[in-house]
PDB file of C-alpha atoms in Angstrom:
ATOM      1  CA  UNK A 181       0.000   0.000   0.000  1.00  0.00           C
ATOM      2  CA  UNK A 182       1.673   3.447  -0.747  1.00  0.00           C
ATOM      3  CA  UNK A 183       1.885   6.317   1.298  1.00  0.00           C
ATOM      4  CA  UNK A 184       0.055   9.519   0.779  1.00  0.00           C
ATOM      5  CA  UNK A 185       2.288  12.467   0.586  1.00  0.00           C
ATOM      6  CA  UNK A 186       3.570  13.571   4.347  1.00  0.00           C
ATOM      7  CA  UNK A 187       2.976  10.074   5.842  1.00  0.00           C
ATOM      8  CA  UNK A 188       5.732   7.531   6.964  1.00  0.00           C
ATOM      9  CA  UNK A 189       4.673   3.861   5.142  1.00  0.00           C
ATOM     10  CA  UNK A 190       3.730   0.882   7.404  1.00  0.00           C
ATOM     11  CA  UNK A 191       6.955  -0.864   8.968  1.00  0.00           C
ATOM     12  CA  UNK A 192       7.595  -4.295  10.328  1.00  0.00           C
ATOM     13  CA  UNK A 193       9.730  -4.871  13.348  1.00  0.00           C
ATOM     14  CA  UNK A 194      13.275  -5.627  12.615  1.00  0.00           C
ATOM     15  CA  UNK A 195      13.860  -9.532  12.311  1.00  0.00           C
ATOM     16  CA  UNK A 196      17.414  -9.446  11.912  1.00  0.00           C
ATOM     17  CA  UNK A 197      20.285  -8.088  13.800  1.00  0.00           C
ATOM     18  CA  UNK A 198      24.314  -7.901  13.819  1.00  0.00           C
ATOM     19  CA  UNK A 199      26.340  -7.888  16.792  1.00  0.00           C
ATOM     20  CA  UNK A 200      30.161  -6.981  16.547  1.00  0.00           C
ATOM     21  CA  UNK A 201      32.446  -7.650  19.688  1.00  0.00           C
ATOM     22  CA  UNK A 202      35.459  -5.636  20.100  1.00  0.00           C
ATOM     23  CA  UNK A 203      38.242  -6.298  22.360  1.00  0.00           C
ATOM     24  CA  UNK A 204      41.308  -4.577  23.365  1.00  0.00           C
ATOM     25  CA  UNK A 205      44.870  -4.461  21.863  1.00  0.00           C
ATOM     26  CA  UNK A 206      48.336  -5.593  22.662  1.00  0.00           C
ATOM     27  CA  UNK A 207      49.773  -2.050  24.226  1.00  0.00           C
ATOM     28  CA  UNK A 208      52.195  -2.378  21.127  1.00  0.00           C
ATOM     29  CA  UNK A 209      49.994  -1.871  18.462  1.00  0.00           C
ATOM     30  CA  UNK A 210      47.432   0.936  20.003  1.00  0.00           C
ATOM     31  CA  UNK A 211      47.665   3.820  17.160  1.00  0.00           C
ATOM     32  CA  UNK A 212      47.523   7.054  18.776  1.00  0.00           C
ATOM     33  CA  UNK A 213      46.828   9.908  15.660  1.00  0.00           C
ATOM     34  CA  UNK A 214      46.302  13.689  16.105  1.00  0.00           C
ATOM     35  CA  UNK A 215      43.480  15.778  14.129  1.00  0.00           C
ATOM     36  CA  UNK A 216      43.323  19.189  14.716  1.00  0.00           C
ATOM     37  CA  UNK A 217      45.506  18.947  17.940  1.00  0.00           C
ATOM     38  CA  UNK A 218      43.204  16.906  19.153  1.00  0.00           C
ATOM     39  CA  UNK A 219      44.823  12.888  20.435  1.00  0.00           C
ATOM     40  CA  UNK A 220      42.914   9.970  19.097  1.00  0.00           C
ATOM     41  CA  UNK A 221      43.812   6.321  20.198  1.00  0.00           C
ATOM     42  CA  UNK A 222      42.634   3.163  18.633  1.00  0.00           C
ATOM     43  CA  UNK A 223      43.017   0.458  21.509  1.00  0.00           C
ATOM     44  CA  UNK A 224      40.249  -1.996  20.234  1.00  0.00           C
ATOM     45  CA  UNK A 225      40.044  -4.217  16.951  1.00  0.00           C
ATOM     46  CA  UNK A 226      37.527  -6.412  15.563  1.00  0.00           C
ATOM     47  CA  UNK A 227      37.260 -10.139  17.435  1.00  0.00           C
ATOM     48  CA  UNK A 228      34.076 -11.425  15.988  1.00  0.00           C
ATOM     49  CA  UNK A 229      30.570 -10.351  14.284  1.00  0.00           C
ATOM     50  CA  UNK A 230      27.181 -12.444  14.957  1.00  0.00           C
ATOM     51  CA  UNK A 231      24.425 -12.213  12.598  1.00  0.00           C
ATOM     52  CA  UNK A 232      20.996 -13.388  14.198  1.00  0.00           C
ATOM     53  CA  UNK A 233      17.580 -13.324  12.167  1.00  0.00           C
ATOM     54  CA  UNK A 234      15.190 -16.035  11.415  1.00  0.00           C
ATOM     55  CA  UNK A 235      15.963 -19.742  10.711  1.00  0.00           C
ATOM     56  CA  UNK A 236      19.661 -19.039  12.330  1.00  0.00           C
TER      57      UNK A 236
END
């Protein structure tokens, strides 16, 4: 069914989701970078991603 100008369309609930786990870095390889004077670090990386939805 379409929408009529100025109204959201019908949804349906999410059925799938994605779940990404970070952990924390050897103190070795943490990249500290500067932007506009301003420190950054990076102390986590990727460990794992979970995808969840129906028939899983």
């Amino acid at each position: 069914m379409a929408a009529d100008a100025g109204q959201r369309p019908e949804t349906l609930p999410a059925s799938r989701t994605v779940e990404f786990t970070y952990g924390p870095l050897e103190t070795a390889d943490v990249l500290v970078l500067y932007a506009r004077g301003m420190e950054l670090r990076r102390s986590l990386s990727l460990r794992s991603i979970h995808r969840f939805g129906p028939g899983r």
